[in-house]
Every structure is written in structure tokens, then in C-alpha cells.
Tab-separated table of C-alpha atoms (C1' of nucleotides) in Angstrom:
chain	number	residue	atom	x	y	z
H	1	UNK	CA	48.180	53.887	-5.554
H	2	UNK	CA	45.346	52.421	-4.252
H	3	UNK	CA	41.925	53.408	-5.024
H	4	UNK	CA	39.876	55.429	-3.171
H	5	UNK	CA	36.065	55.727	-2.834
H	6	UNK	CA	35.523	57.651	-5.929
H	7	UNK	CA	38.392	56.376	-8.466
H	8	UNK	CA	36.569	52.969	-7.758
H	9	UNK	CA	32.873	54.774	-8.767
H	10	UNK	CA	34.562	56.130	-11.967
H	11	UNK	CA	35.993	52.941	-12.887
H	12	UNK	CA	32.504	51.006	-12.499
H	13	UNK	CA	30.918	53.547	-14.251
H	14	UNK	CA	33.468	53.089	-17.205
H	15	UNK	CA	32.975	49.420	-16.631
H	16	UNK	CA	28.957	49.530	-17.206
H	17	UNK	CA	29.285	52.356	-19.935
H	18	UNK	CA	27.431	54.710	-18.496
H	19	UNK	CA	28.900	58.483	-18.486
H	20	UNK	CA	30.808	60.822	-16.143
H	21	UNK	CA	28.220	63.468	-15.421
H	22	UNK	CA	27.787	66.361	-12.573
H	23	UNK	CA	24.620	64.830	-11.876
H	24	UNK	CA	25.829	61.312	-11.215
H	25	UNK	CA	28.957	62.576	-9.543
H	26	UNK	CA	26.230	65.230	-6.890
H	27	UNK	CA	24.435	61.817	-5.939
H	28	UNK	CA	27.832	59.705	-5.236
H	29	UNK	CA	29.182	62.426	-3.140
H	30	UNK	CA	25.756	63.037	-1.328
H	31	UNK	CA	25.498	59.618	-0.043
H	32	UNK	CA	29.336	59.036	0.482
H	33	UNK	CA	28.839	61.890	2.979
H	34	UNK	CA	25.363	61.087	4.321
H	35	UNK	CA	26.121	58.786	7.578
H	36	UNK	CA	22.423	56.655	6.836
H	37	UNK	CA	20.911	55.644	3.847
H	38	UNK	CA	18.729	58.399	2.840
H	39	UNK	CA	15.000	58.441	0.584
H	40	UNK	CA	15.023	59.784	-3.087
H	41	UNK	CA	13.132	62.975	-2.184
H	42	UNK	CA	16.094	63.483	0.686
H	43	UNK	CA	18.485	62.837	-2.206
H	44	UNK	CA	16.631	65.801	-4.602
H	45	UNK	CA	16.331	67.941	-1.853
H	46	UNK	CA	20.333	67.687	-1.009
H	47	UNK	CA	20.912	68.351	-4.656
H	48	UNK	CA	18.519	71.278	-5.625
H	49	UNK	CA	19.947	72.648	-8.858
H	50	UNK	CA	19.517	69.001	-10.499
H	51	UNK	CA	16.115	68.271	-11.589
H	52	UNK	CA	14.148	65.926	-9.908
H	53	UNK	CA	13.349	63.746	-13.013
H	54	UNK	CA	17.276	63.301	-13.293
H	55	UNK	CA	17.575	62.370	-9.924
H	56	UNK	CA	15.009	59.633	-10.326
H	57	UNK	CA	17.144	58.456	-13.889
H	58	UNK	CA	20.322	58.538	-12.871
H	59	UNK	CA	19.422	57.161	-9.255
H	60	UNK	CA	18.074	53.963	-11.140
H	61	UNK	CA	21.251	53.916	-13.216
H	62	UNK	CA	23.505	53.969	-10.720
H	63	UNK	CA	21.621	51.039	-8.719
H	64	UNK	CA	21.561	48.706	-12.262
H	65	UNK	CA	25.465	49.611	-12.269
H	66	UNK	CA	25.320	48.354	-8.090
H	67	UNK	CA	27.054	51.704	-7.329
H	68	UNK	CA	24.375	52.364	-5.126
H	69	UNK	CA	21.324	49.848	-3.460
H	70	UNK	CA	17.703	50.607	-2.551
H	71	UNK	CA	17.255	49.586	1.455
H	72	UNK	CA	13.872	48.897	2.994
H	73	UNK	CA	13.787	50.510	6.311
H	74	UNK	CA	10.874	50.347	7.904
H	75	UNK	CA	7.988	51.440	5.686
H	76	UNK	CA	10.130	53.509	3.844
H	77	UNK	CA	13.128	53.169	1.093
H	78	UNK	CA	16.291	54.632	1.167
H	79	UNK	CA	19.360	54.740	-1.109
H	80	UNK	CA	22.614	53.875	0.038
H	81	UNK	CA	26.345	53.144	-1.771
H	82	UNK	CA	26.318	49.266	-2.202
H	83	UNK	CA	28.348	46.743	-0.830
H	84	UNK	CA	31.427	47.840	-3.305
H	85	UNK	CA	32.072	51.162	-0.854
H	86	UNK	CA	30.463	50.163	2.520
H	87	UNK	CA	30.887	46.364	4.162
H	88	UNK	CA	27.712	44.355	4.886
H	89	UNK	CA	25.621	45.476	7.389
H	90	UNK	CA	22.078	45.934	9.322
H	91	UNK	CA	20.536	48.944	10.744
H	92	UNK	CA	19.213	50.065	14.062
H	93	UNK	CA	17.073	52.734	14.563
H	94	UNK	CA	15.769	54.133	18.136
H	95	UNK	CA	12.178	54.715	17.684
H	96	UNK	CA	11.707	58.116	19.548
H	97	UNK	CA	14.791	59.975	17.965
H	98	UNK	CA	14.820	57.761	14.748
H	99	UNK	CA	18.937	57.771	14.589
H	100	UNK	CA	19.947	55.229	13.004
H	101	UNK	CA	23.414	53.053	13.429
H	102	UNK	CA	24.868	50.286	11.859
H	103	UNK	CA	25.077	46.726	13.190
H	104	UNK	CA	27.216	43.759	11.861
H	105	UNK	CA	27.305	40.445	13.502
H	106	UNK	CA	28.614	37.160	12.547
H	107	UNK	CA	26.249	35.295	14.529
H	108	UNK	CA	23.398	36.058	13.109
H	109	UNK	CA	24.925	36.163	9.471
H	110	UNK	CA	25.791	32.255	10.061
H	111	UNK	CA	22.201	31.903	11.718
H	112	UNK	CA	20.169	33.311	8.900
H	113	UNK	CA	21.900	31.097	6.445
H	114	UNK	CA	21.096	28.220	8.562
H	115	UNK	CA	17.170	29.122	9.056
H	116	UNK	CA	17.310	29.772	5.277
H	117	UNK	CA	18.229	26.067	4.724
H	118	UNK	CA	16.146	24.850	7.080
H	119	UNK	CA	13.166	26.956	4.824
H	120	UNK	CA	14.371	24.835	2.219
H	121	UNK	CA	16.337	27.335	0.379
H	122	UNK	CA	19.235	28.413	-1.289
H	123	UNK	CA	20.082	31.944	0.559
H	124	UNK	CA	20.062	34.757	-1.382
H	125	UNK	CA	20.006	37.520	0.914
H	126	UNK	CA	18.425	39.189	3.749
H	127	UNK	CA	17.130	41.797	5.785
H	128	UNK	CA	16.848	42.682	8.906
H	129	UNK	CA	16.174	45.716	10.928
H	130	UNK	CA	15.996	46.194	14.618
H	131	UNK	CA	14.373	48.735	16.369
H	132	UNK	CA	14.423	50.238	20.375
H	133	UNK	CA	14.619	53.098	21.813
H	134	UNK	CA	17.729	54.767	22.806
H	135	UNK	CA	19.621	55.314	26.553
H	136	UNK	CA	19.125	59.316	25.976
H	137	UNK	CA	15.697	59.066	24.742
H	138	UNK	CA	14.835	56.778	27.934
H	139	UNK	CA	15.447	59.354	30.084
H	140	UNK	CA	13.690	62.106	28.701
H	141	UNK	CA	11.019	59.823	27.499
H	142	UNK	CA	8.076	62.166	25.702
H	143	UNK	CA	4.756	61.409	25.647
H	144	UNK	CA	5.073	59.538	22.353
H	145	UNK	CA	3.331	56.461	22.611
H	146	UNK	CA	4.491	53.002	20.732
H	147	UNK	CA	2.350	54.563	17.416
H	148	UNK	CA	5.117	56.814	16.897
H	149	UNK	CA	7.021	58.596	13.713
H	150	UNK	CA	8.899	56.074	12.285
H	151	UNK	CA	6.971	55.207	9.990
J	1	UNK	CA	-16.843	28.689	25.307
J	2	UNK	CA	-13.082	29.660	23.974
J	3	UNK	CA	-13.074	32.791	21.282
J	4	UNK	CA	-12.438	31.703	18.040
J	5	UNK	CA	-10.788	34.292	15.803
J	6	UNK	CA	-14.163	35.931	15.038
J	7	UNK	CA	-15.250	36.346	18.724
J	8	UNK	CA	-11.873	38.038	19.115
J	9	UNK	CA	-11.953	40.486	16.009
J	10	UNK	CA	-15.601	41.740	17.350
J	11	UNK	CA	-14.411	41.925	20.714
J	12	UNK	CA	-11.322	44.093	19.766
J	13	UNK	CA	-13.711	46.414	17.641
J	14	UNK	CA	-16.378	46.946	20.572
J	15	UNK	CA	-13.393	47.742	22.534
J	16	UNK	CA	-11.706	50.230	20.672
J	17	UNK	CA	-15.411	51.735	20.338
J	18	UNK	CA	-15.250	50.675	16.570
J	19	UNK	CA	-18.260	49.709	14.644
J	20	UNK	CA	-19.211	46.299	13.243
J	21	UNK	CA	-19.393	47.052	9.126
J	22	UNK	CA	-19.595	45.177	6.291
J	23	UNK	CA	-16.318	46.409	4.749
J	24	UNK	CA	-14.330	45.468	8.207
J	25	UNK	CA	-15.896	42.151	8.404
J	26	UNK	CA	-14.738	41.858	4.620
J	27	UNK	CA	-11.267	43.194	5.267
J	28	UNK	CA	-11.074	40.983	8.242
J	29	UNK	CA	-12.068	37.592	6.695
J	30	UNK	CA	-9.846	38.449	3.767
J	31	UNK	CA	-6.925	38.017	5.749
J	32	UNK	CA	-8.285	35.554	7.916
J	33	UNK	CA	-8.348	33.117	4.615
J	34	UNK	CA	-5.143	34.518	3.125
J	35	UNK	CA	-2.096	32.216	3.458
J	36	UNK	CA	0.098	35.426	3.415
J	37	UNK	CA	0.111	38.852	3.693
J	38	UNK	CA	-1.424	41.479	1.403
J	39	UNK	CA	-1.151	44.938	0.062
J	40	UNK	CA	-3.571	47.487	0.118
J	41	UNK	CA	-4.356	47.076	-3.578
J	42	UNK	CA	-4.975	42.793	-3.300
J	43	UNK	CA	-7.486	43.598	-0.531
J	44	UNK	CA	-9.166	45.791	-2.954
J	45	UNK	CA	-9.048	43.976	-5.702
J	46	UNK	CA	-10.575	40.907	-3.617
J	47	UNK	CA	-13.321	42.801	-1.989
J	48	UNK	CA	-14.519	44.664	-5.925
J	49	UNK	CA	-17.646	45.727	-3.986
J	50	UNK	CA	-16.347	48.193	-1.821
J	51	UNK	CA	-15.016	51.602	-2.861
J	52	UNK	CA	-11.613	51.577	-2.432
J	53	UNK	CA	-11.771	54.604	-0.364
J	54	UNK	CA	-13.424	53.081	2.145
J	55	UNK	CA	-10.451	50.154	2.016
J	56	UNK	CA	-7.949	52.538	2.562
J	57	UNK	CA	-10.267	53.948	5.623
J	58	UNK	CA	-10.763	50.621	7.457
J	59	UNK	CA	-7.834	49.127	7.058
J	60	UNK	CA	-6.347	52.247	8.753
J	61	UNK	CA	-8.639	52.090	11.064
J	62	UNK	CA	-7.827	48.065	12.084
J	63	UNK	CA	-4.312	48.868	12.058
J	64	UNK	CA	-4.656	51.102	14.992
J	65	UNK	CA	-7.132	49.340	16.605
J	66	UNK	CA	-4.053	46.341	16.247
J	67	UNK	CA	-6.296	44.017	14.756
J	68	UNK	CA	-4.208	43.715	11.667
J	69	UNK	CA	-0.322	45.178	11.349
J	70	UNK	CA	1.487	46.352	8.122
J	71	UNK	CA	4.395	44.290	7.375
J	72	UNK	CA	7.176	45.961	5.061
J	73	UNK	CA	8.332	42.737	2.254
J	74	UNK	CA	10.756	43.738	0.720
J	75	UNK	CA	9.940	47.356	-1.147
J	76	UNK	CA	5.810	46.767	-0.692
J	77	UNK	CA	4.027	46.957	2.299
J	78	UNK	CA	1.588	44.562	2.928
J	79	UNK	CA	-1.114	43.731	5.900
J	80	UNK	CA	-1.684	40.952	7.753
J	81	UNK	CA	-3.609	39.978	11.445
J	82	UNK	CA	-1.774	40.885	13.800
J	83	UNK	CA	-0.369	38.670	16.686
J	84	UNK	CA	-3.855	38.253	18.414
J	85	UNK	CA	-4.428	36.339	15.998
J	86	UNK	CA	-1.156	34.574	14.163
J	87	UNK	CA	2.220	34.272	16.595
J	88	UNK	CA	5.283	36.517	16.295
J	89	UNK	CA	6.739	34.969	12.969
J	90	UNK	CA	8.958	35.915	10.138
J	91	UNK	CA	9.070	35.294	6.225
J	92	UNK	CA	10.925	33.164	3.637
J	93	UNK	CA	10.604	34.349	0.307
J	94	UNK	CA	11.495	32.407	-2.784
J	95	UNK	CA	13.378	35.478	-5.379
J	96	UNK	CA	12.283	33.458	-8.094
J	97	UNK	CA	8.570	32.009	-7.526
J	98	UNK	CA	7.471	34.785	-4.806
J	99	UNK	CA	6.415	31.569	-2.734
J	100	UNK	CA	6.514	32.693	1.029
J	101	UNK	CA	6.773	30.627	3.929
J	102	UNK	CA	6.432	31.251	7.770
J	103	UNK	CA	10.075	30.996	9.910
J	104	UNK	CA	9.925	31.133	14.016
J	105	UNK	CA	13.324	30.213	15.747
J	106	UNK	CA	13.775	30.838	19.176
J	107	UNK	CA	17.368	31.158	18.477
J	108	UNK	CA	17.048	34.186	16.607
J	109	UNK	CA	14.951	36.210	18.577
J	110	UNK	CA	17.411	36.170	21.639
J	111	UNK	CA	20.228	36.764	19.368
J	112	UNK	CA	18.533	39.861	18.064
J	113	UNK	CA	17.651	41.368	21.562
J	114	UNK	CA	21.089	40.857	22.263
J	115	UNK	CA	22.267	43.337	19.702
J	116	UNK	CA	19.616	45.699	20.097
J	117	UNK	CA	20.930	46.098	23.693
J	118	UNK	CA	24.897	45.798	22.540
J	119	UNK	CA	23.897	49.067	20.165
J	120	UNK	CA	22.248	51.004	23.397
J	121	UNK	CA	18.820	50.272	22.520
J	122	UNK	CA	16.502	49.183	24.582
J	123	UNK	CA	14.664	46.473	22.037
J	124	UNK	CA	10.684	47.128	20.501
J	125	UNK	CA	10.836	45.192	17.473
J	126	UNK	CA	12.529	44.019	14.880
J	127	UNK	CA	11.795	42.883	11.146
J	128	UNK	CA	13.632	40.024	9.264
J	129	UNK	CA	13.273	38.926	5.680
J	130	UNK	CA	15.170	35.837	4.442
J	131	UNK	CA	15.543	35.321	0.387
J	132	UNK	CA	16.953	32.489	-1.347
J	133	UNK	CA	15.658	30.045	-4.025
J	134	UNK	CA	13.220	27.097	-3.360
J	135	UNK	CA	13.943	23.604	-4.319
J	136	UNK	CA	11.683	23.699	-7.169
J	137	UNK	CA	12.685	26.725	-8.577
J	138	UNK	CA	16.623	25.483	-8.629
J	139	UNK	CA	15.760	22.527	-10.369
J	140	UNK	CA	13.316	23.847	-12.863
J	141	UNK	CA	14.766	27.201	-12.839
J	142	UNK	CA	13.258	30.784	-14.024
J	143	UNK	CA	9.338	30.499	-15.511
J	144	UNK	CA	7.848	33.495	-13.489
J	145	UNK	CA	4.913	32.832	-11.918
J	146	UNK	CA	1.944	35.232	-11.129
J	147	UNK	CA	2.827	35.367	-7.432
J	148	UNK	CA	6.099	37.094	-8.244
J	149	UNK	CA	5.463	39.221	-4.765
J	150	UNK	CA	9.322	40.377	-5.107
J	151	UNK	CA	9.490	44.066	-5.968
W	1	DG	C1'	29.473	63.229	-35.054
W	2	DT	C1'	27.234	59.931	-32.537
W	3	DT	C1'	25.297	58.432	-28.491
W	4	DT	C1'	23.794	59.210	-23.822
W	5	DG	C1'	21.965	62.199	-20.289
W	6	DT	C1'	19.208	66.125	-18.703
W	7	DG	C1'	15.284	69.375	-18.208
W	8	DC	C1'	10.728	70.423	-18.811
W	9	DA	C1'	5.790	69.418	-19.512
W	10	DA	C1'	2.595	66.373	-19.116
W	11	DA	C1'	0.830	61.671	-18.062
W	12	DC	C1'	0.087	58.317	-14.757
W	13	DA	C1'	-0.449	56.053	-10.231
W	14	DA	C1'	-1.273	55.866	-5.385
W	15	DT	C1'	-3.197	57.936	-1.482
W	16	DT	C1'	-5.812	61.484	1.064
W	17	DT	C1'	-9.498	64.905	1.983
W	18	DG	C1'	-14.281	67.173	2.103
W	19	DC	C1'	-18.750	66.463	2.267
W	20	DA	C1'	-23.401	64.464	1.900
W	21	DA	C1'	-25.928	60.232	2.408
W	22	DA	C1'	-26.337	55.634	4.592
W	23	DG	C1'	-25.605	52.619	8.435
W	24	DA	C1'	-24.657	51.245	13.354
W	25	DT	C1'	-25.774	51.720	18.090
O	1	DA	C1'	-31.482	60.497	17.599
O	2	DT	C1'	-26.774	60.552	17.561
O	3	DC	C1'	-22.485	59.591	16.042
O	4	DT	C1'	-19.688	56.767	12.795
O	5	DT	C1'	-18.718	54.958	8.420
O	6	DT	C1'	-19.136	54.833	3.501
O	7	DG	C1'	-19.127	56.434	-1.371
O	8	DC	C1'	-18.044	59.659	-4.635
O	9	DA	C1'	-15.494	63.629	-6.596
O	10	DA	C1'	-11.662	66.047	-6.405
O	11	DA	C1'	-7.193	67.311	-4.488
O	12	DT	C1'	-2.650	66.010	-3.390
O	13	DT	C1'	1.612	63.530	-3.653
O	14	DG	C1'	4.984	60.573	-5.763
O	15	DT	C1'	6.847	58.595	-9.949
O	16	DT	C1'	7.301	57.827	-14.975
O	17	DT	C1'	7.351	59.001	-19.963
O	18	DG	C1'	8.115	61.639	-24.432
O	19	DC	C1'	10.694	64.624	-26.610
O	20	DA	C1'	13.991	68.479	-27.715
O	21	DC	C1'	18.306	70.309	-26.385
O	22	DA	C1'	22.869	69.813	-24.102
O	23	DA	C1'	26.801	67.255	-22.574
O	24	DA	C1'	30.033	63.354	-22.859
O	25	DC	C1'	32.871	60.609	-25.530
DNA sequence: GTTTGTGCAAACAATTTGCAAAGAT
DNA sequence: ATCTTTGCAAATTGTTTGCACAAAC
């Protein structure tokens, strides 16, 4: 039997002794099903009968257990399952719409590491983010201006 | 006579029909003399003579006048001039001394319009943020510092 | 039964707004 | 003289803390 998404977030929950609850168990399912990375007050909104102090206490557990990891994206963070439920991987985001979708390269993995060393260190990690603006949204380009929403 | 970075701030603020004030010639030559970006709360601790208020105002204001840009690092925001005056550039932080350094590759920047445009976007911009651990700090290793920048 | 997590109130921190006075052109 | 910017007080927003009760083990 081989485990899916959420035997493998009980068992690290077990593993870092931290407790089954309905709270814990609202915010894994909310970002399992979210397709982006989403901000804490997103997170509280998607779960209004939980408290919003819980949110913000649990949310922190979960990231000290790595169940879950804080992205910057853009000006703004956002939560999403770690590396344990989703592979490695950027984000880009079309500036008029603000979708969002995920890019993975090996190139520019390999690169990084190399500009890292070149820096004089030992890599760590990384982010990037790209931004553009989308085929759709070029055609039915608004009036927005480059000072747009995101962020 | 060729600008220096003065001529070019005052030009920039006549143009955008901004006035010359003490607290934007302070904001100004506080990042003019910083060796790397700051946040909002380091500019007002290094300019104690101006209400912070009026910080928050002017930097605002420089920002869209794109005399200065707002950087995310990591989970702060921070300011810096913007390309007027300091090229297109990235950062190289150090996790465990804060220490950042400047990274330009030529390399990267084509590889990065490349998969802007293989995800449907036409490209705007981009962000990168490299992490590792200086020299230094491997040898020698934890010992915070002051200029622990890292979240 | 013991320990951990949750809800609520209240504290704290960061940023924004309204308005009158000071400063720039 | 006019219009913009600043300083201050106060409002607003986002996040954290203390503590009593409830839930998990």
C-alpha cells in the first residue's frame, strides 16, 4: 500500500509529536486542493469556523514540522505543502490576470548552483520568480499600466 | 558636464513634478551610501529626524516616481535606487551572517526569458535570490551577527 | 490523567488617513 | 499666492500573547 498525500501528513505529524486535530487536518486539505500557494488570511478565510489565532498556531506548527513552507511571491507570502507532497519548483505569474503556474527547469537549477559558487558560497537554496503577461491578457490588454496589482 | 547621481535624482523629481525636500534628499542619500538594500524601518531609524510618517510618504512617493524600487529579500521588503542609478543585478545572501553580495550573469537572464516565454508569458521581470553559506561562516561556523537580514 | 491545542480578549506592531501648519515654487 | 509636503494624532490592519477550557493521547 503505498502512501498517499495524507497517510504521509499523519505520519510526519506522529513523527514531530504534534497532534491529529480538525484544525490541522482543514489547513492540509485546503492547500492540497488550492492549485497556488495561498496567504494566511486566504487560508482563514477558506476555513471560517476555525479561529484565526489557530490558524496562525497551527500554520507555524505545521511549517516547523516542514509539512507546509512559507513562499515569497512578490511582495507578498504565501503558504504552500513543502517539498515532501509537491516536487521542486518556481512560479510564474502573468501580471494583468495574476494566475500563477509552476515552472521547473534543470538548467537553471544547475546554473544557480554554479553562480552560487562563483558568489563564494555553499548553496543553500533559492528563489526565483518570473513574471509576464499572459497570451489571453495580450489581446485584451486593459488600460493597466506596468504599476499594476500584483503587488 | 555628465550627471552624476545627484543631477539625475533632481532631474527625475522636477520631472515627475515632485518637490525638492529635505526628507527626499535624506531618503535619497541614504541609499545612495548604503551598500545594500533597506527596509522601511532602517531608513527610519537612520534618518531619527524625520517623522516616520513622512518616511513612509516619500519613499512612496520615489517609488513611483522610479527613483528607488522595492525589492522583496526573502520575507522583508526592502528599497533600493532603482536601475537609473545601479544596473539590473541580483543578490547573494549568506543564511548564516546576512552578508549580501551583488550577482549579474548574462547567462541567466536569457535563460529566464526563455522560460517566461516556454510558460506563455510574454517576460516583465523577474526576481532571483540565491542562499548558501560564505566561506567564513563555514569555517568559523554559527556566531550571529547583527546583520542577520534573513527573516 | 496528563499534555497539547484551541478560542477569546487583549496587547502589540506596522502602516495608513485626516487635517492643520510649514515649505517649495 | 498657490499647491505640495510634513508632522502629529488617531484609525486601521495584521500578528502575537496570556490564560482558561476542550480535545487528543
Amino acid at each position: 500500500m503505498l502512501p498517499n498525500d495524507t497517510s504521509v501528513f499523519l505520519a510526519h505529524l506522529k513523527n514531530q509529536k504534534l497532534r491529529k486535530t480538525r484544525v490541522r487536518l482543514r489547513i492540509f486539505s485546503t492547500l492540497l486542493s488550492s492549485t497556488h500557494a495561498l496567504t494566511i488570511q486566504e487560508i482563514v478565510q477558506f476555513i471560517p469556523e476555525v479561529h484565526f489565532v489557530s490558524i496562525y498556531r497551527s500554520v507555524e506548527a505545521l511549517q516547523k514540522a516542514e509539512i507546509i513552507k512559507q513562499v515569497p511571491q512578490g511582495f507578498t507570502n504565501r503558504f504552500e505543502l513543502s517539498d515532501l507532497f509537491r516536487p521542486h519548483h518556481h512560479h510564474a505569474t502573468c501580471e494583468i490576470c495574476g494566475k500563477t503556474q509552476e515552472v521547473d527547469d534543470a538548467k537553471i537549477e544547475t546554473l544557480l548552483q554554479q553562480l552560487s559558487v562563483e558568489a563564494g558560497l555553499s548553496p543553500t537554496k533559492h528563489h526565483i520568480e518570473l513574471y509576464g503577461v499572459c497570451a489571453s491578457c495580450q489581446i485584451s490588454e486593459p488600460l493597466l499600466t506596468s504599476q499594476n496589482l500584483i503587488d
